[in-house]
PDB file of C-alpha atoms in Angstrom:
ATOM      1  CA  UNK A 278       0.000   0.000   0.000  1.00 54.00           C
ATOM      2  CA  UNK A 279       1.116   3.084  -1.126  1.00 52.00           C
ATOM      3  CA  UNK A 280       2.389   5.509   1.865  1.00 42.00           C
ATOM      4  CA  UNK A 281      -0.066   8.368   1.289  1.00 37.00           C
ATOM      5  CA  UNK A 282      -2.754   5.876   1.793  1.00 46.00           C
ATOM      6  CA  UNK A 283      -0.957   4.294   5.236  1.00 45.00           C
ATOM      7  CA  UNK A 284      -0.860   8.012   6.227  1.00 43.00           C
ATOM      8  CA  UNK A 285      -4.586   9.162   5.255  1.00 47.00           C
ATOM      9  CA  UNK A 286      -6.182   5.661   6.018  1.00 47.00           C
ATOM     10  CA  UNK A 287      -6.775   6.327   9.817  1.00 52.00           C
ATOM     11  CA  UNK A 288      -8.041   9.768   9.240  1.00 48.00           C
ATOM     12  CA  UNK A 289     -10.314   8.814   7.010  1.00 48.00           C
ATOM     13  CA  UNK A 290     -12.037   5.839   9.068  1.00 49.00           C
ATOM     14  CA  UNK A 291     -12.398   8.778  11.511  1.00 53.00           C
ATOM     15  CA  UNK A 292     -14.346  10.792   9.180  1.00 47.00           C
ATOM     16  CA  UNK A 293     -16.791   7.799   8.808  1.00 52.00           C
ATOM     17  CA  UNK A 294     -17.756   7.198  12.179  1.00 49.00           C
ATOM     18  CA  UNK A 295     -17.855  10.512  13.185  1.00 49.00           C
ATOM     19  CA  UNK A 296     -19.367  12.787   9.995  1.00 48.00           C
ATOM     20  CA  UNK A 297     -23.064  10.875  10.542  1.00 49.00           C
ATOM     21  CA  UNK A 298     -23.170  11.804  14.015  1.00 49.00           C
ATOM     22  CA  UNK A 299     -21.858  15.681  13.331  1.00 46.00           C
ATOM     23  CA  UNK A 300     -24.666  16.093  11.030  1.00 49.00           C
ATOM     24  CA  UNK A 301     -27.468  14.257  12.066  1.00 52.00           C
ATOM     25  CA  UNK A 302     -27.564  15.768  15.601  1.00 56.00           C
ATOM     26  CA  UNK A 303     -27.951  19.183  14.400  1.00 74.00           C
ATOM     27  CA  UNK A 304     -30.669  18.571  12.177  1.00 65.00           C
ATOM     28  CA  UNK A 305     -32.649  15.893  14.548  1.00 59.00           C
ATOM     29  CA  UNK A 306     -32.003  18.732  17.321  1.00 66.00           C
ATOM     30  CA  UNK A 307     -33.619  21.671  15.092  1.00 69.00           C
ATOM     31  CA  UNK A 308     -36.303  19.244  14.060  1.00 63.00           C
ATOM     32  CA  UNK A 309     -37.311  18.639  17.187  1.00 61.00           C
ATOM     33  CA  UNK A 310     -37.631  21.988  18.308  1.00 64.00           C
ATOM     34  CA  UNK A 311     -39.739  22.932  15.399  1.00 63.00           C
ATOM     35  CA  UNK A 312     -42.060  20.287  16.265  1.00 59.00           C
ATOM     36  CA  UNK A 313     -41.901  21.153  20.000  1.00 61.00           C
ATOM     37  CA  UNK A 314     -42.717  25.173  18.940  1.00 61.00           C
ATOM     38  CA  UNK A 315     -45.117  23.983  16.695  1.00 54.00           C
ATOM     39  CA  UNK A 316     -43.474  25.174  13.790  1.00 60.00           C
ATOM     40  CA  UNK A 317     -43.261  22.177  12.009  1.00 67.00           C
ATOM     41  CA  UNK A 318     -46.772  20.061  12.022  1.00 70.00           C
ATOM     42  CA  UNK A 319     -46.941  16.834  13.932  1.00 77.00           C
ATOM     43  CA  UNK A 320     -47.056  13.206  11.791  1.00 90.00           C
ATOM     44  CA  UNK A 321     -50.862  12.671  12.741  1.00 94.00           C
ATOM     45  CA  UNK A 322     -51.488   9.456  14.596  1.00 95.00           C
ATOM     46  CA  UNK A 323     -54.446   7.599  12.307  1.00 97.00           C
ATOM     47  CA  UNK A 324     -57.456   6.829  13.970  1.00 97.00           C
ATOM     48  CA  UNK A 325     -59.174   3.081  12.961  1.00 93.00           C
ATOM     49  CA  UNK A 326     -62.883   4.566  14.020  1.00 92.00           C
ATOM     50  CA  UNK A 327     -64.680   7.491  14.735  1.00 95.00           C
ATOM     51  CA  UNK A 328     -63.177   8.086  18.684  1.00 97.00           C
ATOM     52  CA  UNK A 329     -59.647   9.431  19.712  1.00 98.00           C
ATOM     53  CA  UNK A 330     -57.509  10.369  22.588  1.00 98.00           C
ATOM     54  CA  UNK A 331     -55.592  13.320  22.646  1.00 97.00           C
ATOM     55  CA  UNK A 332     -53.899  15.351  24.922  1.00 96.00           C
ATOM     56  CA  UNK A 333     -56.474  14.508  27.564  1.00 97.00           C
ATOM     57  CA  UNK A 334     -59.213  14.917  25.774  1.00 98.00           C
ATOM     58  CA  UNK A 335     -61.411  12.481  23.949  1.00 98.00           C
ATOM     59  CA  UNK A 336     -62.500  13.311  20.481  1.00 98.00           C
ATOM     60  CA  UNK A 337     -65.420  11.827  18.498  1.00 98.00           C
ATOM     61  CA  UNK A 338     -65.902  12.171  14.486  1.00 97.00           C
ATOM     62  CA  UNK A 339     -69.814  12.559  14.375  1.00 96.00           C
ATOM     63  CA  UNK A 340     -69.430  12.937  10.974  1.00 95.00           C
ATOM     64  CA  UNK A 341     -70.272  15.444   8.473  1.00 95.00           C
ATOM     65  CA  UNK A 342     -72.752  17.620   6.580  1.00 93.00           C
ATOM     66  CA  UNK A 343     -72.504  18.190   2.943  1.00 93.00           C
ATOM     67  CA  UNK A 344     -74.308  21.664   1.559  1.00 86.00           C
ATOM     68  CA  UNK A 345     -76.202  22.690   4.757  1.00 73.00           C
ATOM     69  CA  UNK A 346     -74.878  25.996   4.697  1.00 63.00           C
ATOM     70  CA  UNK A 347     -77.495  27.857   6.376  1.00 70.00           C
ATOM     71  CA  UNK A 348     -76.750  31.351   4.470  1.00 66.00           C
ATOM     72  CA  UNK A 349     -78.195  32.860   1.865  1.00 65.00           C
ATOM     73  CA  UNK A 350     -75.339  32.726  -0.428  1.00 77.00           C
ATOM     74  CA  UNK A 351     -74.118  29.883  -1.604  1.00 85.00           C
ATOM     75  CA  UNK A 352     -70.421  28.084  -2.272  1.00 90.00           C
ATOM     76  CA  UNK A 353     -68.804  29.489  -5.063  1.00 91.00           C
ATOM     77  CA  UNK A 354     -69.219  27.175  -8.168  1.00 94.00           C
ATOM     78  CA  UNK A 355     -67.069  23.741  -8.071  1.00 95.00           C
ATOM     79  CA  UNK A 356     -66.660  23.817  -4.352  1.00 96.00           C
ATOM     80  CA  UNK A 357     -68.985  22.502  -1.215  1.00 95.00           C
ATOM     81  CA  UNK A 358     -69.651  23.389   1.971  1.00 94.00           C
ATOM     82  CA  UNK A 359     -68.613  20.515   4.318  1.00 95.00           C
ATOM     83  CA  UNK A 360     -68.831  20.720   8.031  1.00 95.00           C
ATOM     84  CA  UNK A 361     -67.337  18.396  10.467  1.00 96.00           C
ATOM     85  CA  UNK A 362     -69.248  17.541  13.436  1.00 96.00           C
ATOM     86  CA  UNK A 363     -66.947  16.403  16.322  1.00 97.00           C
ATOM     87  CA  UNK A 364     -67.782  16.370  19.959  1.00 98.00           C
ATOM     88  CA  UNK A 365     -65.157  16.919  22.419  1.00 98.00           C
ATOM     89  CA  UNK A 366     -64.409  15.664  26.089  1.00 98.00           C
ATOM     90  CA  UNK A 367     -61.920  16.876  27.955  1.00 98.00           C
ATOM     91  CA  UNK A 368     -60.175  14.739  30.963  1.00 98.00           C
ATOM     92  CA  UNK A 369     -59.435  17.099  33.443  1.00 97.00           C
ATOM     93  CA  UNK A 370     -58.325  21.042  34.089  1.00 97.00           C
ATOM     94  CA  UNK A 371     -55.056  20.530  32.274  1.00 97.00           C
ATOM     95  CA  UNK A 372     -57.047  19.148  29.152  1.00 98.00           C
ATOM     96  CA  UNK A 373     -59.293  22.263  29.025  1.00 97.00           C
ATOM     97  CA  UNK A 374     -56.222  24.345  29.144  1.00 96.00           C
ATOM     98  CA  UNK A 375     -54.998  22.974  26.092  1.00 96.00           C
ATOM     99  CA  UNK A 376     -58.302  23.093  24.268  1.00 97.00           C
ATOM    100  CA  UNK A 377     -58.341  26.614  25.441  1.00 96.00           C
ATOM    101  CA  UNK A 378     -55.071  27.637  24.123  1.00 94.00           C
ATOM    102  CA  UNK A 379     -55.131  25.628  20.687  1.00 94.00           C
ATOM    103  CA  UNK A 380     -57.276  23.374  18.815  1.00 96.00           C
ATOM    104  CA  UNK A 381     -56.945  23.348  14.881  1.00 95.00           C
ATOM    105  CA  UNK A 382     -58.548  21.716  12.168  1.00 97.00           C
ATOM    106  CA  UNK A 383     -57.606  20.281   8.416  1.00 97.00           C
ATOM    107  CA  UNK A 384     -59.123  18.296   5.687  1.00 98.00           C
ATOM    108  CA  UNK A 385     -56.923  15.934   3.432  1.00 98.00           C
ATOM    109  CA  UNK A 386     -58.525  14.044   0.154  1.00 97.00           C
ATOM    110  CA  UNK A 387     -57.171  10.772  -1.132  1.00 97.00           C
ATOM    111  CA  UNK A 388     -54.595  12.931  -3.093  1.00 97.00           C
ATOM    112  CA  UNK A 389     -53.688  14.592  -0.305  1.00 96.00           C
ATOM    113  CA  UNK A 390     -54.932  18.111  -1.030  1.00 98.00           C
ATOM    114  CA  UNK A 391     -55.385  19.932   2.261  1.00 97.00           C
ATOM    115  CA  UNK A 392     -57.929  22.517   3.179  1.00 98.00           C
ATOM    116  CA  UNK A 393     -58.139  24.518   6.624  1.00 96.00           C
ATOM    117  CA  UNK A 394     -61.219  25.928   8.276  1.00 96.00           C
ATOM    118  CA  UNK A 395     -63.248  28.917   6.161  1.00 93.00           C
ATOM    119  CA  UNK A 396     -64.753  31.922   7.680  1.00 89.00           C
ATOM    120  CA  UNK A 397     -66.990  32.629   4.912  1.00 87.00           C
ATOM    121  CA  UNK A 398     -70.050  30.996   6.468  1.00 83.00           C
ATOM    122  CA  UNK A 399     -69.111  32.146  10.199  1.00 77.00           C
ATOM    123  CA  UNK A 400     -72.440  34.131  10.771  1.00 78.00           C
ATOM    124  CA  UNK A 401     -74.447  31.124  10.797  1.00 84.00           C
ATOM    125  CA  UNK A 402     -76.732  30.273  13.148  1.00 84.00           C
ATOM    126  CA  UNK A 403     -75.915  26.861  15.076  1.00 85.00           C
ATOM    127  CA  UNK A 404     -77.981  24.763  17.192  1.00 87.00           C
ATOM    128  CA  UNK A 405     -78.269  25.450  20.407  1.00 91.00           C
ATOM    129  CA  UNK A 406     -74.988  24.300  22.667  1.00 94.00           C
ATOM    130  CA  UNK A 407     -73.279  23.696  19.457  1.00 94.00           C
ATOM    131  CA  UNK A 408     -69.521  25.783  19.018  1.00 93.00           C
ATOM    132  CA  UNK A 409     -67.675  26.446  15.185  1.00 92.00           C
ATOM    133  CA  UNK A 410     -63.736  27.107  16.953  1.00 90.00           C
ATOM    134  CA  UNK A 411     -62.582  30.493  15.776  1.00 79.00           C
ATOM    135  CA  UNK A 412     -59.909  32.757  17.374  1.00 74.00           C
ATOM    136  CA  UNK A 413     -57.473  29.881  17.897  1.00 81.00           C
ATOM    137  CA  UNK A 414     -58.917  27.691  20.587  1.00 93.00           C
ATOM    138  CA  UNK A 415     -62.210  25.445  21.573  1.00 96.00           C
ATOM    139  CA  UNK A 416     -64.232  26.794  23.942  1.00 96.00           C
ATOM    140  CA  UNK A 417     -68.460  26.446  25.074  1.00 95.00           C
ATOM    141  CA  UNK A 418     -70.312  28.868  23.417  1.00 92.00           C
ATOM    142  CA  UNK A 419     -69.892  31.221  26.427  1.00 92.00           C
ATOM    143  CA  UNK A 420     -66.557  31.771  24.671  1.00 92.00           C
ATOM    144  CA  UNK A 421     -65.276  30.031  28.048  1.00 95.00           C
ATOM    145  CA  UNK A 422     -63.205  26.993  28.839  1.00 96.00           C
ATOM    146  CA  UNK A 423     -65.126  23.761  28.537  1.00 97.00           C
ATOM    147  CA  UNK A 424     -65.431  21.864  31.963  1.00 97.00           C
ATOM    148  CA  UNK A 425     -63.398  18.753  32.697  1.00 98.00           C
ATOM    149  CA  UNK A 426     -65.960  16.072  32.087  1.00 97.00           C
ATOM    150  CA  UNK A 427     -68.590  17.879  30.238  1.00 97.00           C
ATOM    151  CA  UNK A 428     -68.954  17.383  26.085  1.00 98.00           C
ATOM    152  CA  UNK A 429     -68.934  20.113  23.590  1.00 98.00           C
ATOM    153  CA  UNK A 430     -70.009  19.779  20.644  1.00 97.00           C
ATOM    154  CA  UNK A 431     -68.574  21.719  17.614  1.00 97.00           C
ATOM    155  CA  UNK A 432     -69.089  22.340  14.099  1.00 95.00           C
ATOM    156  CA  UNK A 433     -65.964  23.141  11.515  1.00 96.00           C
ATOM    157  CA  UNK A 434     -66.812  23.983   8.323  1.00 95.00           C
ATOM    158  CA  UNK A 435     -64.591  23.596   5.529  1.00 96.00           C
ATOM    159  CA  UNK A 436     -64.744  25.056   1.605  1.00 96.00           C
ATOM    160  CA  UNK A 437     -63.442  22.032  -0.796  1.00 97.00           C
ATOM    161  CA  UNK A 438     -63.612  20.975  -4.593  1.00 97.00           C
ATOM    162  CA  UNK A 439     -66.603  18.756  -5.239  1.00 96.00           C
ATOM    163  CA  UNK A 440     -64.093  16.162  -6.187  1.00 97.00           C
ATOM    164  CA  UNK A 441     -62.629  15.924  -2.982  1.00 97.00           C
ATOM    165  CA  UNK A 442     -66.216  15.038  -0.877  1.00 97.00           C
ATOM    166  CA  UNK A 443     -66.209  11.655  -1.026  1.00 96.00           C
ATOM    167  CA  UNK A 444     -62.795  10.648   0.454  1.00 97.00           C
ATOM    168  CA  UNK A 445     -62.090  13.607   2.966  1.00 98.00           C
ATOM    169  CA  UNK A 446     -60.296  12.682   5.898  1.00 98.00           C
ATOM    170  CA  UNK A 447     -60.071  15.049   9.056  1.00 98.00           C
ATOM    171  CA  UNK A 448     -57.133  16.160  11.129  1.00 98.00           C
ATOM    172  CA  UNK A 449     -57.289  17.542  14.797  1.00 97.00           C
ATOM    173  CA  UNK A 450     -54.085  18.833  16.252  1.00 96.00           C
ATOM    174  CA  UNK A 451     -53.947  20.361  20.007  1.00 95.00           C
ATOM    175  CA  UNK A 452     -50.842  20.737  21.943  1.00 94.00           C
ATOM    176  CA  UNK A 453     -49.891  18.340  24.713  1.00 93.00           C
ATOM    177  CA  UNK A 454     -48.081  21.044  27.054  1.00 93.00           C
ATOM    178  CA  UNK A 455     -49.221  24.534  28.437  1.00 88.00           C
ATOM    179  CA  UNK A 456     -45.969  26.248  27.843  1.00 88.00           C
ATOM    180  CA  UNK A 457     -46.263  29.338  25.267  1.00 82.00           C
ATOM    181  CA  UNK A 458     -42.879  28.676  23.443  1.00 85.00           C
ATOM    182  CA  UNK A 459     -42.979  25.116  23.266  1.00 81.00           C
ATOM    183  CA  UNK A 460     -46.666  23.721  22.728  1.00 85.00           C
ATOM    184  CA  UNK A 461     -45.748  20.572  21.447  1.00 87.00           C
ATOM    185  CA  UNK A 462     -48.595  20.029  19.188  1.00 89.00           C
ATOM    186  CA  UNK A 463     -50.033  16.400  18.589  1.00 94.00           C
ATOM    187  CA  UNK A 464     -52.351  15.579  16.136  1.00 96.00           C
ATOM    188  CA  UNK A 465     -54.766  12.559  15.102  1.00 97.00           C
ATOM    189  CA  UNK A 466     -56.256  11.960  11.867  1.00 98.00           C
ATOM    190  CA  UNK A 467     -59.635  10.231  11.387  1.00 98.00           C
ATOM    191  CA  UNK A 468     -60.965   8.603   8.134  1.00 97.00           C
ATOM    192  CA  UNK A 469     -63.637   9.249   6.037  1.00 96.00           C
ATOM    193  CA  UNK A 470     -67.120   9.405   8.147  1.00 91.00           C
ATOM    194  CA  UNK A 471     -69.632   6.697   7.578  1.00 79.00           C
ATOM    195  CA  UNK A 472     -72.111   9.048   7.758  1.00 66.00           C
ATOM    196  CA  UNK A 473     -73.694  12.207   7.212  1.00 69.00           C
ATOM    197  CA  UNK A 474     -75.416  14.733   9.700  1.00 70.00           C
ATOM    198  CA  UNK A 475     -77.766  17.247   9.507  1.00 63.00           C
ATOM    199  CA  UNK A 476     -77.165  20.416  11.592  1.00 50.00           C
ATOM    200  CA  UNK A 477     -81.099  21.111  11.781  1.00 47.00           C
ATOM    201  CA  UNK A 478     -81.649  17.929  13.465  1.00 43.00           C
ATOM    202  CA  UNK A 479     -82.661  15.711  10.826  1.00 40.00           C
ATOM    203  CA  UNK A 480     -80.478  12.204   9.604  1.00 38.00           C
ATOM    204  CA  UNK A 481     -78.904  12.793   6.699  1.00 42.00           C
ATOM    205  CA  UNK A 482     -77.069   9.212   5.873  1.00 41.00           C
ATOM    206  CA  UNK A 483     -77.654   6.161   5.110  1.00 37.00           C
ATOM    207  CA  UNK A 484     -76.563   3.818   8.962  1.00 38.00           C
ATOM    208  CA  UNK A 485     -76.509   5.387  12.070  1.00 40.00           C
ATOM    209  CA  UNK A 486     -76.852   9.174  11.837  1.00 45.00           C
ATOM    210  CA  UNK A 487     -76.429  12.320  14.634  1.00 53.00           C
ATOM    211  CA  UNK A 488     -77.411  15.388  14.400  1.00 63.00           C
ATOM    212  CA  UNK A 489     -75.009  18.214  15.820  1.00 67.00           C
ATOM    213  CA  UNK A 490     -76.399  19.104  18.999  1.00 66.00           C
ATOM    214  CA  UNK A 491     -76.700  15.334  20.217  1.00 64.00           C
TER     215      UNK A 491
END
């Protein structure tokens, strides 16, 4: 073997143990503290039914209305008005926090278009008990923190292509501490609702229906 190589040989092996570690650690570090800030979304956790835990709270997929907008103008053309129906339970005081502080919404189609939230349908009137989240957080319809224990019900609507209807899945993220600069979102995605509700009161689906203020 050449003497260069006898010389550069050890130095080299060196390099290859120790470049991985000097450049993964930075990046796992940063990534982590995105996702602890928040600034980077959580992987959801996929839900198998219509029920889900998270951070303290237990969340339930009702399911979802399809063109009961309520207003008297309607979705601009190639687009529907979708509302989820979820109800909401949380644990204890810490859980209500969190609700309080964050809860935030998303719908994903089976090509994995995303849509958040609209406001163009906010002056709706719900049913009675029944919450749309706005201004960050989930609350009663007091506008005050919902009571360890007690079930809210909300509605989130959501503006999508017609296309997308039939396969929308829906994301909830909430963080899991009550610390300002580190929130440490977690999120849980469930599938595509058997059924359809009707925010007047009325079954809308074929199965098992709910209305929104059940």
């Amino acid at each position: 073997m050449p003497w260069w190589r006898r010389v550069h040989l050890p130095y080299l092996l060196g390099l290859c143990v120790l470049l991985p570690p000097a450049v993964g650690v930075p990046w796992w570090v940063e990534r982590q503290a995105m996702l602890d800030q928040g600034t980077m979304p959580p992987s959801p956790a996929l839900v198998s039914g219509s029920t889900a835990d998270l951070a303290g709270s237990e969340w339930e997929l009702r399911g979802m209305a399809v063109g009961e907008s309520g207003a008297t103008s309607e979705p601009p053309e190639g687009t529907e008005l979708v509302d989820a129906v979820f109800r909401v339970t949380p644990s204890d005081d810490t859980a209500s926090e969190l609700l309080e502080s964050s809860c935030r919404f998303r719908v994903i189609d089976a090509r994995d278009r995303s849509w958040e939230p609209t406001s163009s349908f906010s002056g709706r009137e719900m049913p009675e008990g029944v919450m749309t989240p706005s201004f960050g957080g989930c609350t009663d319809p007091d506008r005050e923190r919902i009571a360890a224990g007690s079930d809210q019900s909300l509605v989130v609507p959501f503006l999508v292509p017609k296309d997308a209807v039939d396969s929308l899945r829906f994301e909830v993220r909430v963080p899991t501490s009550t610390k300002a600069d580190a929130p440490k979102p977690a999120a849980v995605l469930f599938p595509h609702p058997e059924r359809q509700v009707n925010e007047k009161g009325a079954t809308a689906s074929s199965g098992n229906g709910a209305d929104a203020s059940d």
